[in-house]
CSV table of C-alpha atoms and ligand atoms in Angstrom, one decimal:
chain,number,residue,atom,x,y,z
N,1,MET,CA,0.0,0.0,0.0
N,2,ASN,CA,1.3,3.5,-0.9
N,3,PHE,CA,0.8,6.4,1.5
N,4,PHE,CA,1.5,9.9,0.0
N,5,VAL,CA,1.6,12.8,2.4
N,6,LEU,CA,1.4,16.4,1.2
N,7,THR,CA,3.2,18.4,3.8
N,8,LEU,CA,5.5,21.3,4.5
N,9,PHE,CA,7.4,19.0,7.0
N,10,PRO,CA,8.3,15.8,5.1
N,11,ASP,CA,10.9,14.7,7.7
N,12,MET,CA,8.3,14.5,10.4
N,13,ILE,CA,6.6,11.7,8.5
N,14,LYS,CA,9.4,9.4,7.5
N,15,ASP,CA,11.4,9.8,10.7
N,16,THR,CA,8.5,8.8,12.9
N,17,LEU,CA,7.3,5.9,10.8
N,18,SER,CA,10.8,4.4,10.3
N,19,HIS,CA,10.7,2.6,13.7
N,20,SER,CA,9.3,-0.7,14.9
N,21,ILE,CA,6.6,-2.4,12.9
N,22,THR,CA,5.9,0.4,10.4
N,23,GLY,CA,9.7,0.7,9.8
N,24,ARG,CA,10.0,-3.0,9.1
N,25,ALA,CA,7.0,-2.9,6.8
N,26,MET,CA,8.6,-0.1,4.8
N,27,LYS,CA,11.9,-2.0,4.5
N,28,GLU,CA,10.1,-5.1,3.4
N,29,GLY,CA,8.1,-3.1,0.8
N,30,LYS,CA,4.8,-4.0,2.4
N,31,ILE,CA,4.0,-0.3,2.7
N,32,ASN,CA,5.5,2.7,1.0
N,33,VAL,CA,5.4,6.1,2.7
N,34,GLU,CA,6.1,9.0,0.4
N,35,PRO,CA,6.1,12.5,1.9
N,36,ILE,CA,5.8,15.2,-0.8
N,37,ASN,CA,7.1,18.7,0.2
N,38,ILE,CA,4.5,21.2,-0.9
N,39,ARG,CA,7.2,23.8,-0.9
N,40,ASP,CA,9.0,22.0,-3.8
N,41,PHE,CA,6.0,23.0,-6.0
N,42,SER,CA,5.9,26.7,-5.2
N,43,ASN,CA,6.1,28.9,-8.3
N,44,ASP,CA,7.1,31.8,-6.2
N,45,LYS,CA,10.6,33.2,-6.6
N,46,HIS,CA,11.3,32.8,-2.9
N,47,ASN,CA,9.5,29.4,-2.7
N,48,HIS,CA,6.8,30.9,-0.4
N,49,VAL,CA,3.8,28.7,0.1
N,50,ASP,CA,1.6,31.0,2.2
N,51,ASP,CA,0.1,34.5,1.9
N,52,TYR,CA,-2.1,36.9,3.9
N,53,PRO,CA,-5.7,36.0,4.3
N,54,TYR,CA,-8.2,37.9,2.2
N,55,GLY,CA,-10.5,39.8,4.6
N,56,GLY,CA,-7.7,40.2,7.1
N,57,GLY,CA,-7.1,38.4,10.4
N,58,ALA,CA,-4.2,36.7,12.1
N,59,GLY,CA,-1.9,34.1,10.5
N,60,MET,CA,-1.2,33.0,7.0
N,61,VAL,CA,-3.0,30.8,4.5
N,62,ILE,CA,-1.4,28.2,2.3
N,63,ARG,CA,-1.8,29.2,-1.4
N,64,PRO,CA,-3.7,26.9,-3.6
N,65,GLN,CA,-1.2,26.6,-6.5
N,66,PRO,CA,1.6,24.7,-4.7
N,67,VAL,CA,-0.9,22.3,-3.1
N,68,TYR,CA,-2.6,21.6,-6.4
N,69,ASP,CA,0.7,21.1,-8.3
N,70,ALA,CA,2.0,18.8,-5.6
N,71,TYR,CA,-1.2,16.8,-5.7
N,72,LYS,CA,-1.0,16.6,-9.5
N,73,SER,CA,2.5,15.1,-9.3
N,74,ILE,CA,0.9,12.2,-7.3
N,75,GLU,CA,-2.1,11.9,-9.6
N,76,ASN,CA,0.2,11.6,-12.6
N,77,LYS,CA,1.7,8.5,-10.9
N,78,VAL,CA,-1.3,6.7,-9.5
N,79,GLY,CA,-4.3,8.1,-11.5
N,80,LYS,CA,-7.4,10.0,-10.6
N,81,ASN,CA,-9.4,7.6,-8.4
N,82,THR,CA,-7.3,8.0,-5.3
N,83,ARG,CA,-8.8,9.1,-1.9
N,84,VAL,CA,-7.4,12.4,-0.8
N,85,VAL,CA,-7.8,12.8,3.0
N,86,TYR,CA,-7.5,16.3,4.4
N,87,MET,CA,-6.4,16.2,8.0
N,88,THR,CA,-8.5,18.7,9.9
N,89,PRO,CA,-10.3,19.0,13.3
N,90,GLN,CA,-13.4,19.7,11.2
N,91,GLY,CA,-13.4,16.2,9.7
N,92,GLU,CA,-15.1,13.0,10.7
N,93,THR,CA,-13.4,11.4,13.8
N,94,PHE,CA,-11.1,8.6,12.8
N,95,ASN,CA,-11.9,5.1,14.2
N,96,GLN,CA,-11.1,1.4,13.6
N,97,LYS,CA,-13.8,1.0,11.0
N,98,MET,CA,-12.2,3.8,8.9
N,99,ALA,CA,-8.8,2.2,9.3
N,100,GLU,CA,-10.3,-1.0,7.9
N,101,GLU,CA,-11.8,0.9,5.0
N,102,PHE,CA,-8.6,2.8,4.2
N,103,SER,CA,-6.6,-0.5,4.3
N,104,LYS,CA,-8.4,-1.8,1.3
N,105,GLU,CA,-7.0,1.1,-0.9
N,106,GLU,CA,-3.9,0.6,-3.0
N,107,ASN,CA,-3.0,4.3,-2.8
N,108,ILE,CA,-4.0,7.0,-0.4
N,109,VAL,CA,-3.1,10.7,-0.2
N,110,PHE,CA,-3.0,12.7,3.0
N,111,LEU,CA,-3.1,16.5,2.9
N,112,CYS,CA,-1.6,18.2,6.0
N,113,GLY,CA,-2.2,21.9,6.7
N,114,HIS,CA,-0.2,24.1,9.0
N,115,TYR,CA,-0.5,27.8,9.9
N,116,GLU,CA,-4.0,29.0,9.7
N,117,GLY,CA,-5.1,26.7,7.0
N,118,ILE,CA,-5.3,26.0,3.3
N,119,ASP,CA,-7.1,28.0,0.6
N,120,GLU,CA,-10.6,26.6,0.4
N,121,ARG,CA,-10.6,26.3,-3.4
N,122,VAL,CA,-7.9,23.7,-3.6
N,123,ILE,CA,-9.6,21.7,-0.8
N,124,ASP,CA,-12.8,21.7,-2.8
N,125,GLU,CA,-10.9,20.7,-5.9
N,126,ILE,CA,-8.9,17.7,-4.7
N,127,VAL,CA,-10.1,16.5,-1.3
N,128,THR,CA,-12.4,13.4,-1.0
N,129,ASP,CA,-12.4,12.9,2.8
N,130,GLU,CA,-11.9,15.1,5.8
N,131,VAL,CA,-10.7,13.3,8.9
N,132,SER,CA,-10.0,14.4,12.5
N,133,ILE,CA,-8.3,12.4,15.2
N,134,GLY,CA,-10.4,13.8,18.0
N,135,ASP,CA,-11.8,17.0,19.6
N,136,PHE,CA,-8.6,18.9,20.2
N,137,VAL,CA,-6.4,21.2,18.1
N,138,LEU,CA,-2.9,20.2,16.8
N,139,THR,CA,-0.4,22.6,15.2
N,140,GLY,CA,-0.6,20.7,12.0
N,141,GLY,CA,-2.0,17.6,10.3
N,142,GLU,CA,1.3,15.7,10.2
N,143,LEU,CA,1.0,13.9,13.6
N,144,ALA,CA,-2.6,13.0,12.8
N,145,SER,CA,-1.6,11.5,9.4
N,146,ILE,CA,1.2,9.5,11.1
N,147,MET,CA,-1.3,8.0,13.5
N,148,ILE,CA,-3.7,7.1,10.7
N,149,ILE,CA,-0.8,5.6,8.6
N,150,ASP,CA,0.2,3.5,11.6
N,151,ALA,CA,-3.4,2.3,12.3
N,152,VAL,CA,-4.0,1.4,8.6
N,153,SER,CA,-0.6,-0.2,8.0
N,154,ARG,CA,-1.0,-2.8,10.6
N,155,LEU,CA,-4.1,-4.0,8.8
N,156,VAL,CA,-2.3,-4.4,5.5
N,157,ASP,CA,-1.5,-8.0,4.6
N,158,GLY,CA,1.9,-9.2,5.9
N,159,VAL,CA,2.7,-6.1,8.0
N,160,LEU,CA,2.0,-7.8,11.3
N,161,GLY,CA,3.8,-11.1,12.0
N,162,LYS,CA,1.9,-14.1,13.3
N,163,ALA,CA,2.9,-13.2,16.9
N,164,GLU,CA,1.5,-9.7,16.5
N,165,SER,CA,-1.8,-10.8,14.9
N,166,PHE,CA,-4.8,-8.8,15.5
N,167,GLN,CA,-7.4,-11.5,16.2
N,168,ASP,CA,-8.1,-10.7,19.8
N,169,GLU,CA,-7.2,-7.1,20.1
N,170,SER,CA,-9.2,-4.1,21.3
N,171,PHE,CA,-11.9,-2.8,19.0
N,172,SER,CA,-11.7,-5.7,16.5
N,173,GLU,CA,-15.2,-6.6,17.6
N,174,SER,CA,-16.0,-3.6,19.8
N,175,LEU,CA,-14.5,-5.2,23.0
N,176,LEU,CA,-11.4,-4.1,24.8
N,177,GLU,CA,-8.5,-6.5,25.3
N,178,TYR,CA,-8.3,-8.8,28.4
N,179,PRO,CA,-5.4,-8.2,30.8
N,180,GLN,CA,-2.0,-9.9,30.2
N,181,TYR,CA,0.6,-11.2,32.6
N,182,THR,CA,4.1,-12.6,32.3
N,183,ARG,CA,6.7,-13.8,34.9
N,184,PRO,CA,7.1,-13.6,37.8
N,185,PRO,CA,4.0,-15.3,39.2
N,186,GLU,CA,3.9,-12.8,42.0
N,187,PHE,CA,4.9,-9.1,41.8
N,188,MET,CA,4.6,-6.7,44.8
N,189,GLY,CA,2.2,-9.1,46.5
N,190,LYS,CA,0.0,-9.4,43.4
N,191,LYS,CA,-0.5,-12.8,42.0
N,192,VAL,CA,-1.2,-13.8,38.4
N,193,PRO,CA,-4.8,-15.2,38.3
N,194,ASP,CA,-4.7,-18.9,39.0
N,195,VAL,CA,-6.6,-19.9,35.8
N,196,LEU,CA,-3.8,-18.6,33.6
N,197,LEU,CA,-1.4,-21.0,35.3
N,198,SER,CA,-3.8,-23.9,35.1
N,199,GLY,CA,-3.0,-25.0,31.5
N,200,HIS,CA,-6.7,-25.5,31.0
N,201,HIS,CA,-7.2,-23.8,27.6
N,202,ALA,CA,-11.0,-23.8,27.6
N,203,ASN,CA,-11.1,-22.2,31.1
N,204,ILE,CA,-8.5,-19.6,30.0
N,205,ASP,CA,-10.5,-18.7,26.9
N,206,LYS,CA,-13.6,-18.3,29.0
N,207,TRP,CA,-11.8,-16.2,31.6
N,208,ARG,CA,-10.3,-13.9,29.0
N,209,ARG,CA,-13.6,-13.4,27.2
N,210,GLU,CA,-15.3,-12.5,30.5
N,211,GLN,CA,-12.4,-10.1,31.4
N,212,SER,CA,-12.8,-8.4,28.0
N,213,ILE,CA,-16.5,-7.9,28.7
N,214,ILE,CA,-15.9,-6.7,32.2
N,215,ARG,CA,-13.3,-4.2,31.0
N,216,THR,CA,-15.4,-2.9,28.2
N,217,ILE,CA,-18.3,-2.4,30.6
N,218,GLU,CA,-16.1,-0.6,33.2
N,219,LYS,CA,-14.0,1.5,30.9
N,220,ARG,CA,-16.0,2.0,27.7
N,221,PRO,CA,-19.7,1.2,28.5
N,222,ASP,CA,-20.6,3.0,25.2
N,223,LEU,CA,-19.0,0.2,23.2
N,224,ILE,CA,-20.7,-2.9,24.6
N,225,LYS,CA,-24.0,-2.4,22.7
N,226,ASN,CA,-22.1,-2.7,19.4
N,227,ALA,CA,-20.0,-5.7,20.4
N,228,GLU,CA,-20.4,-9.0,18.7
N,229,LEU,CA,-21.8,-11.1,21.6
N,230,SER,CA,-22.7,-14.7,21.8
N,231,LYS,CA,-25.5,-16.2,23.8
N,232,LYS,CA,-23.0,-17.1,26.5
N,233,ASP,CA,-21.6,-13.6,26.5
N,234,ILE,CA,-25.1,-12.2,27.0
N,235,GLU,CA,-25.8,-14.7,29.8
N,236,PHE,CA,-22.6,-13.5,31.5
N,237,ILE,CA,-23.6,-9.9,31.2
N,238,LYS,CA,-27.0,-10.7,32.8
N,239,LYS,CA,-25.2,-12.6,35.6
N,240,ILE,CA,-23.1,-9.5,36.5
N,241,GLY,CA,-26.2,-7.3,36.5
N,242,LYS,CA,-25.3,-5.2,33.4
N,243,TYR,CA,-28.0,-6.3,31.0
N,244,ASP,CA,-29.4,-2.8,30.8
N,245,LEU,CA,-26.3,-1.6,28.9
N,246,LEU,CA,-27.4,-3.7,26.0
N,247,LYS,CA,-30.6,-1.9,25.5
Q,1,6GU,CL1,-6.5,15.9,11.7
Q,1,6GU,N1,-5.5,18.3,12.4
Q,1,6GU,C1,-5.3,19.2,13.3
Q,1,6GU,N2,-4.5,20.3,12.9
Q,1,6GU,N3,-5.7,19.2,14.5
Q,1,6GU,C2,-6.4,18.1,14.9
Q,1,6GU,C3,-6.7,17.1,14.0
Q,1,6GU,C4,-6.2,17.2,12.7
Q,1,6GU,N4,-7.4,16.2,14.6
Q,1,6GU,C5,-7.6,16.6,15.8
Q,1,6GU,N5,-7.0,17.8,16.0
């Protein structure tokens, strides 16, 4: 999968994603991250990319021309039917479902603003999706695009090894993950739950499933209604007196 990032700070993107699992995926060619410096496309004699806002006000606005030409350089490589995601707090809030949707694309373009924003006309012209990563304001879209590239990459075939597989993980079916333990069997007076030392796999699976449900109800009660629950799960939720959360 190819991720193109239109940005004024290309080093932020590559440097951050070059570690750990995304770094390995880049080396192995499972993903390709290509930051494109909008400034390289400025037709201004000083390579300026921004200008004063019409109507006045504080800050600067990124001019449409360099953004459009930078985008065109990608379009010439991958064609017209590519999603162009503008990173903005005004967008739809990113979630795991969006990550799954994006991971089906072969190419995806992220447009990162900085300063006060980008001229609205080029946004209208090239952007297909507006995405936010939550209700707070960042100095620019770069960190947000990095987060999304990370979340999408790990869903791309071959990026996660078997040991890192995403079968049981948080959100895969709207449930949070169960707690994990490793050695020693006792730490600061706290013991690892007996069932995990029992070697009884059916009991371990049952305990983990129940812990996932308990955690979700305690930490994110809003999620449990959308979880994929079996009859047994629902019986368990009744037993712990939380059936009203399913209504
Ligand atoms: Cl995508 N961009 C910026 N600048 N701030 C944000 C954001 C994005 N998502 C939340 N805050």
